[in-house]
């Protein structure tokens, strides 16, 4: 009866192995050259570490068996404390592995830099001189993906396509919170952040349909923030572009502001035309009419500021109803009102107390701005 019980437990576990047989280990079997190089880096790093782990485990088991209590033939030397030969082996092997790992890390950190343009199609082919990279602008929305093809004048939602063996230059940003753009078969994940542009250079080497998704939690609809990436031959890609142009609508500022609203399980959408300045407006957080773009604000700062009249720009810098920096400034004083300043205003600050000509803030003493200045000495 006990044997039957154990057998039944084994039968319960058996279906799990059949489920694992259908797993697609895409990270270890990618279809893009960059992802393949990253796969190779994982394998090399693991093998180098196993050079230490496996001997240590084997020696641990060997010594436990060799010097067990029942083995009276084993050498017993309680006074032993040092062996130069053993110390050299113990320290030289890990040191050599660390040096090799450091060299590999240095080389691949530069070679696989996502901002670095590609220099090859795969391990056997360089990029032909007549091949023009495909530029794709990526926007992470809540909770969907928007893709611009600026050279083709089209845009899509939750569907991405590219021809095989053609370098892809991704320009990535987000509309609100941080996300992570990730196509495991193509290349590693790259963060998408509002007000910032990140880059990724990659190439797909095999035709197929691959999964893409956000690898960074971004709210309630995060689980369904997925899309399909189609790797096609050149003819298939041209047919896909023609389909987008035939079936798509126009993507202007008004259409984008509606699309930007949070939604889950968004279906694939095609846009036959797209506002050529829309991606830059999203990047500079000024897609809403009347908002000042970050690039304009930075230009004002570079020129030395806009002077006293710059308070009129406050409303133009609000994003999602809040100031872009999260700081609420006091409203400008009405005409004829005396501005609050000096000690009168300091007394209202949290943790601030006044005592004669000094101020104390959280235990720190400083001179008051209204205190008399010391007499000048000659």
Coordinates of C-alpha atoms in Angstrom, one line a residue:
X1 CA 0.0 0.0 0.0
X2 CA 2.9 2.4 0.8
X3 CA 4.5 1.6 -2.5
X4 CA 1.3 2.4 -4.3
X5 CA 1.1 5.7 -2.6
X6 CA 4.6 6.7 -3.7
X7 CA 3.8 5.6 -7.2
X8 CA 0.7 7.8 -7.3
X9 CA 2.7 10.8 -6.2
X10 CA 5.1 10.2 -9.0
X11 CA 2.2 10.1 -11.5
X12 CA 1.1 13.5 -10.3
X13 CA 4.5 15.0 -11.0
X14 CA 4.8 13.4 -14.5
X15 CA 2.5 15.8 -16.3
X16 CA 4.7 18.7 -15.2
X17 CA 7.6 17.2 -17.3
X18 CA 5.3 17.1 -20.4
X19 CA 4.4 20.8 -19.8
X20 CA 8.1 21.7 -19.6
X21 CA 8.7 19.9 -22.9
X22 CA 6.7 22.6 -24.6
X23 CA 8.7 25.5 -23.1
X24 CA 10.4 27.8 -25.6
X25 CA 13.7 28.9 -24.1
X26 CA 13.9 31.9 -26.4
X27 CA 16.6 33.6 -24.4
X28 CA 18.9 30.6 -25.1
X29 CA 17.7 30.1 -28.6
X30 CA 17.2 33.6 -30.1
X31 CA 16.8 34.7 -33.7
X32 CA 18.8 38.0 -33.7
X33 CA 22.6 38.5 -33.7
X34 CA 22.7 40.8 -30.7
X35 CA 20.6 38.3 -28.6
X36 CA 22.8 35.5 -29.8
X37 CA 26.0 37.3 -28.6
X38 CA 24.3 37.9 -25.3
X39 CA 23.3 34.2 -25.1
X40 CA 27.0 33.3 -25.8
X41 CA 28.1 35.6 -23.0
X42 CA 25.7 33.9 -20.5
X43 CA 27.1 30.5 -21.5
X44 CA 30.7 31.5 -21.3
X45 CA 30.2 33.1 -17.9
X46 CA 28.3 30.1 -16.5
X47 CA 31.0 27.7 -17.7
X48 CA 33.8 29.8 -16.2
X49 CA 32.0 29.8 -12.9
X50 CA 31.4 26.0 -13.1
X51 CA 35.2 25.6 -13.3
X52 CA 35.2 26.5 -9.6
X53 CA 31.8 25.2 -8.5
X54 CA 32.0 21.7 -9.8
X55 CA 35.5 20.9 -8.3
X56 CA 34.4 22.3 -5.0
X57 CA 31.3 20.2 -4.9
X58 CA 33.1 17.1 -6.0
X59 CA 35.9 17.6 -3.5
X60 CA 33.4 18.2 -0.7
X61 CA 31.7 14.9 -1.4
X62 CA 35.1 13.1 -1.8
X63 CA 36.5 14.4 1.5
X64 CA 33.2 13.6 3.3
X65 CA 33.5 10.0 2.0
X66 CA 37.3 9.6 2.3
X67 CA 37.6 10.9 5.9
X68 CA 34.4 9.3 7.3
X69 CA 34.6 8.0 10.8
X70 CA 34.5 4.3 9.7
X71 CA 37.5 4.7 7.3
X72 CA 40.4 3.9 9.6
X73 CA 42.9 3.8 6.8
X74 CA 42.6 7.5 6.1
X75 CA 45.5 9.7 7.3
X76 CA 44.7 11.5 10.5
X77 CA 46.9 14.6 11.0
X78 CA 45.4 17.0 13.6
X79 CA 48.6 19.2 13.6
X80 CA 48.4 20.0 9.9
X81 CA 47.9 23.7 9.2
X82 CA 49.6 24.9 6.0
X83 CA 50.6 23.8 2.5
X84 CA 52.1 26.3 0.1
X85 CA 51.3 24.1 -2.9
X86 CA 47.6 23.9 -1.9
X87 CA 47.4 27.7 -1.2
X88 CA 48.7 28.4 -4.7
X89 CA 46.1 26.1 -6.3
X90 CA 43.3 27.5 -4.1
X91 CA 44.0 31.2 -5.0
X92 CA 45.4 31.0 -8.5
X93 CA 42.4 29.3 -10.1
X94 CA 39.8 31.8 -8.9
X95 CA 42.1 34.7 -9.7
X96 CA 42.6 33.4 -13.3
X97 CA 38.8 33.1 -13.7
X98 CA 38.2 36.6 -12.3
X99 CA 40.8 38.0 -14.8
X100 CA 39.2 36.2 -17.7
X101 CA 35.7 37.3 -16.7
X102 CA 36.9 40.9 -16.2
X103 CA 38.4 40.9 -19.8
X104 CA 35.2 39.4 -21.3
X105 CA 33.1 42.0 -19.4
X106 CA 35.2 44.9 -20.6
X107 CA 35.1 43.8 -24.2
X108 CA 31.4 42.9 -24.4
X109 CA 30.3 46.0 -22.4
X110 CA 31.6 48.1 -25.3
X111 CA 30.8 45.6 -28.1
X112 CA 27.2 45.1 -27.0
X113 CA 26.5 48.7 -26.0
X114 CA 22.8 49.2 -27.1
X115 CA 23.8 52.7 -28.3
X116 CA 26.5 51.4 -30.5
X117 CA 25.6 51.0 -34.2
X118 CA 25.9 47.5 -35.6
X119 CA 28.9 46.4 -37.5
X120 CA 27.7 43.1 -38.7
X121 CA 24.6 41.1 -39.7
X122 CA 25.7 38.0 -38.0
X123 CA 28.9 36.1 -37.1
X124 CA 29.7 35.5 -40.8
X125 CA 28.4 38.7 -42.6
X126 CA 29.2 42.3 -42.3
X127 CA 26.7 45.0 -43.1
X128 CA 26.6 45.7 -46.8
X129 CA 27.4 49.3 -47.8
X130 CA 24.1 49.7 -49.6
X131 CA 21.9 48.6 -46.7
X132 CA 20.0 51.4 -45.1
X133 CA 19.0 50.9 -41.4
X134 CA 15.3 50.9 -40.5
X135 CA 14.4 53.6 -37.9
X136 CA 11.6 52.7 -35.4
X137 CA 10.5 55.2 -32.8
X138 CA 8.9 53.4 -29.7
X139 CA 6.6 55.0 -27.2
X140 CA 5.5 53.1 -24.1
X141 CA 1.9 54.1 -23.2
X142 CA -0.5 53.0 -20.5
X143 CA -0.7 50.0 -21.3
X144 CA 0.2 49.5 -24.9
X145 CA 3.0 50.2 -27.3
X146 CA 3.1 52.8 -30.1
X147 CA 5.5 52.4 -33.0
X148 CA 6.4 55.2 -35.4
X149 CA 8.1 54.5 -38.8
X150 CA 9.3 58.1 -39.5
X151 CA 10.8 57.2 -42.9
X152 CA 7.6 55.5 -44.0
X153 CA 5.2 57.9 -42.5
X154 CA 3.1 55.2 -40.7
X155 CA 2.5 54.1 -37.1
X156 CA 1.1 51.0 -35.4
X157 CA -0.1 50.0 -32.0
X158 CA 0.9 46.6 -30.5
X159 CA 2.4 45.3 -33.7
X160 CA 6.0 45.7 -35.0
X161 CA 7.6 44.5 -38.2
X162 CA 11.0 44.6 -39.7
X163 CA 12.8 42.9 -42.7
X164 CA 15.3 40.2 -42.0
X165 CA 19.0 41.0 -42.0
X166 CA 18.3 44.8 -42.0
X167 CA 19.7 46.8 -39.0
X168 CA 17.0 48.4 -36.8
X169 CA 17.6 51.6 -35.0
X170 CA 15.2 51.9 -32.1
X171 CA 14.5 55.3 -30.5
X172 CA 12.6 54.7 -27.2
X173 CA 10.7 56.9 -24.8
X174 CA 7.5 56.7 -22.6
X175 CA 4.5 58.9 -22.1
X176 CA 4.1 58.7 -18.3
X177 CA 5.8 56.1 -16.2
X178 CA 9.0 54.0 -16.8
X179 CA 8.7 50.8 -18.8
X180 CA 11.1 48.3 -20.3
X181 CA 11.1 47.5 -24.1
X182 CA 12.0 43.8 -24.5
X183 CA 11.9 41.4 -27.4
X184 CA 13.9 38.3 -26.1
X185 CA 14.5 36.9 -29.6
X186 CA 16.0 40.2 -30.8
X187 CA 18.1 41.8 -28.1
X188 CA 18.2 42.7 -24.4
X189 CA 15.7 44.9 -22.6
X190 CA 16.0 48.7 -22.8
X191 CA 14.2 51.1 -20.4
X192 CA 11.6 53.5 -21.8
X193 CA 11.4 56.7 -19.7
X194 CA 9.3 59.9 -20.0
X195 CA 11.2 62.9 -21.1
X196 CA 14.2 60.8 -22.1
X197 CA 15.3 58.9 -25.2
X198 CA 17.1 55.6 -25.0
X199 CA 18.4 53.7 -28.0
X200 CA 18.8 50.1 -29.2
X201 CA 20.5 48.8 -32.3
X202 CA 19.6 45.2 -33.3
X203 CA 18.9 42.9 -36.3
X204 CA 16.6 39.9 -36.8
X205 CA 18.1 37.1 -38.8
X206 CA 15.2 34.6 -39.1
X207 CA 11.7 35.0 -40.3
X208 CA 9.0 34.5 -37.7
X209 CA 6.6 36.0 -35.2
X210 CA 8.1 36.8 -31.8
X211 CA 6.8 38.1 -28.5
X212 CA 7.6 41.6 -27.2
X213 CA 6.5 43.0 -23.8
X214 CA 7.2 45.4 -21.0
X215 CA 9.7 43.9 -18.5
X216 CA 9.2 46.6 -15.9
X217 CA 6.0 46.8 -13.7
X218 CA 4.1 49.9 -14.6
X219 CA 0.6 49.6 -13.1
X220 CA -2.7 47.7 -13.4
X221 CA -2.4 46.9 -17.1
X222 CA 1.2 45.8 -17.1
X223 CA 0.4 42.1 -17.5
X224 CA -1.3 42.7 -20.9
X225 CA 1.3 45.2 -22.2
X226 CA 2.4 42.9 -25.0
X227 CA 2.9 43.0 -28.8
X228 CA 4.0 40.9 -31.7
X229 CA 7.2 41.4 -33.6
X230 CA 7.2 40.1 -37.2
X231 CA 10.5 39.2 -38.9
X232 CA 9.8 39.2 -42.6
X233 CA 11.6 39.0 -45.9
X234 CA 11.8 42.3 -47.9
X235 CA 8.7 41.5 -50.0
X236 CA 6.7 40.5 -47.0
X237 CA 7.7 43.7 -45.2
X238 CA 6.7 45.8 -48.2
X239 CA 3.3 44.1 -48.3
X240 CA 2.9 44.7 -44.5
X241 CA 3.6 48.4 -45.0
X242 CA 1.1 48.6 -47.9
X243 CA -1.5 46.9 -45.6
X244 CA -0.9 49.5 -42.9
X245 CA -1.4 52.3 -45.4
X246 CA -4.5 50.8 -46.9
X247 CA -6.3 49.9 -43.6
X248 CA -4.9 52.6 -41.3
X249 CA -6.3 56.0 -40.2
X250 CA -4.6 59.3 -39.4
X251 CA -2.6 59.8 -36.2
X252 CA -2.6 63.5 -35.3
X253 CA -2.4 65.2 -32.0
X254 CA -6.1 64.7 -31.2
X255 CA -6.0 61.0 -32.0
X256 CA -2.9 60.6 -30.0
X257 CA -4.3 62.3 -26.9
X258 CA -7.3 59.8 -27.0
X259 CA -4.9 56.9 -27.6
X260 CA -2.7 58.0 -24.7
X261 CA -5.5 57.4 -22.1
X262 CA -4.9 54.3 -20.0
X263 CA -6.4 51.1 -21.5
X264 CA -5.8 47.4 -21.3
X265 CA -5.8 44.6 -23.9
X266 CA -5.6 47.2 -26.7
X267 CA -6.1 45.6 -30.1
X268 CA -3.6 46.1 -33.0
X269 CA -4.2 49.4 -34.7
X270 CA -2.8 50.8 -38.0
X271 CA -2.2 54.5 -38.8
X272 CA -1.7 55.2 -42.5
X273 CA -0.3 58.7 -41.7
X274 CA 1.4 60.1 -38.6
X275 CA 2.2 63.6 -37.5
X276 CA 5.9 63.9 -38.3
X277 CA 6.5 66.0 -35.2
X278 CA 4.5 63.9 -32.8
X279 CA 7.2 61.7 -31.5
X280 CA 9.4 64.7 -30.6
X281 CA 6.4 66.3 -28.9
X282 CA 5.9 63.1 -26.8
X283 CA 9.6 63.0 -26.0
X284 CA 9.6 66.6 -24.9
X285 CA 6.3 66.1 -22.9
X286 CA 4.4 68.7 -24.9
X287 CA 2.0 66.7 -27.0
X288 CA -0.9 68.6 -25.4
X289 CA -1.5 71.9 -27.3
X290 CA -0.3 74.9 -25.3
X291 CA 2.4 73.1 -23.3
X292 CA 6.0 74.2 -23.3
X293 CA 8.4 71.6 -24.6
X294 CA 11.3 70.5 -22.5
X295 CA 13.6 71.5 -25.4
X296 CA 12.2 75.0 -25.3
X297 CA 12.7 75.2 -21.5
X298 CA 16.2 74.0 -21.8
X299 CA 17.0 76.6 -24.5
X300 CA 15.7 79.3 -22.2
X301 CA 17.9 78.1 -19.4
X302 CA 20.9 77.9 -21.7
X303 CA 20.3 81.5 -22.7
X304 CA 20.4 82.6 -19.1
X305 CA 16.7 82.5 -18.2
X306 CA 13.6 84.4 -19.2
X307 CA 13.6 87.1 -16.5
X308 CA 10.8 88.1 -14.1
X309 CA 8.2 87.5 -16.7
X310 CA 9.0 83.8 -16.8
X311 CA 6.3 83.1 -14.1
X312 CA 3.8 83.1 -17.0
X313 CA 5.4 79.8 -18.2
X314 CA 4.3 77.9 -15.1
X315 CA 1.0 76.6 -16.6
X316 CA 2.8 75.7 -19.8
X317 CA 5.1 73.4 -17.8
X318 CA 2.4 71.4 -16.1
X319 CA 2.1 67.7 -17.0
X320 CA -0.9 65.6 -16.0
X321 CA -2.2 68.7 -14.1
X322 CA 0.9 69.0 -11.9
X323 CA 4.1 71.1 -12.3
X324 CA 6.7 69.2 -14.2
X325 CA 9.1 69.3 -11.2
X326 CA 6.4 68.6 -8.6
X327 CA 7.0 71.9 -6.8
X328 CA 4.1 74.2 -6.2
X329 CA 5.3 77.8 -6.3
X330 CA 3.3 80.6 -4.6
X331 CA 1.1 82.7 -6.8
X332 CA 2.5 86.1 -7.8
X333 CA 1.6 88.8 -5.3
X334 CA -1.1 91.2 -6.3
X335 CA -0.2 94.8 -7.2
X336 CA 0.4 96.9 -4.1
X337 CA 1.0 93.9 -1.8
X338 CA 4.3 93.8 0.0
X339 CA 6.2 90.6 -0.8
X340 CA 6.8 88.2 2.1
X341 CA 10.5 88.0 2.8
X342 CA 13.1 88.0 5.6
X343 CA 12.3 86.9 9.1
X344 CA 8.6 87.4 8.8
X345 CA 8.4 84.8 6.1
X346 CA 11.0 82.5 7.7
X347 CA 8.9 82.1 10.9
X348 CA 6.3 80.2 8.9
X349 CA 8.7 77.5 7.7
X350 CA 8.4 74.1 9.5
X351 CA 11.0 73.6 12.2
X352 CA 12.0 77.3 12.2
X353 CA 12.1 79.4 15.4
X354 CA 13.2 83.0 15.9
X355 CA 15.3 84.3 18.8
X356 CA 16.5 87.8 18.6
X357 CA 18.9 88.2 15.7
X358 CA 19.3 84.5 15.1
X359 CA 17.2 81.7 13.6
X360 CA 17.1 78.1 14.6
X361 CA 16.1 75.3 12.2
X362 CA 16.0 71.7 13.5
X363 CA 18.7 72.5 16.0
X364 CA 21.0 74.5 13.7
X365 CA 21.6 78.2 14.5
X366 CA 22.1 80.8 11.7
X367 CA 22.1 84.6 11.5
X368 CA 18.8 86.2 10.6
X369 CA 18.6 88.0 7.3
X370 CA 17.2 91.1 9.2
X371 CA 20.1 91.2 11.7
X372 CA 22.3 94.2 11.6
X373 CA 25.6 93.6 9.7
X374 CA 28.8 93.9 11.7
X375 CA 30.6 97.2 11.4
X376 CA 33.3 97.2 8.8
X377 CA 36.8 97.4 10.1
X378 CA 39.7 99.1 8.5

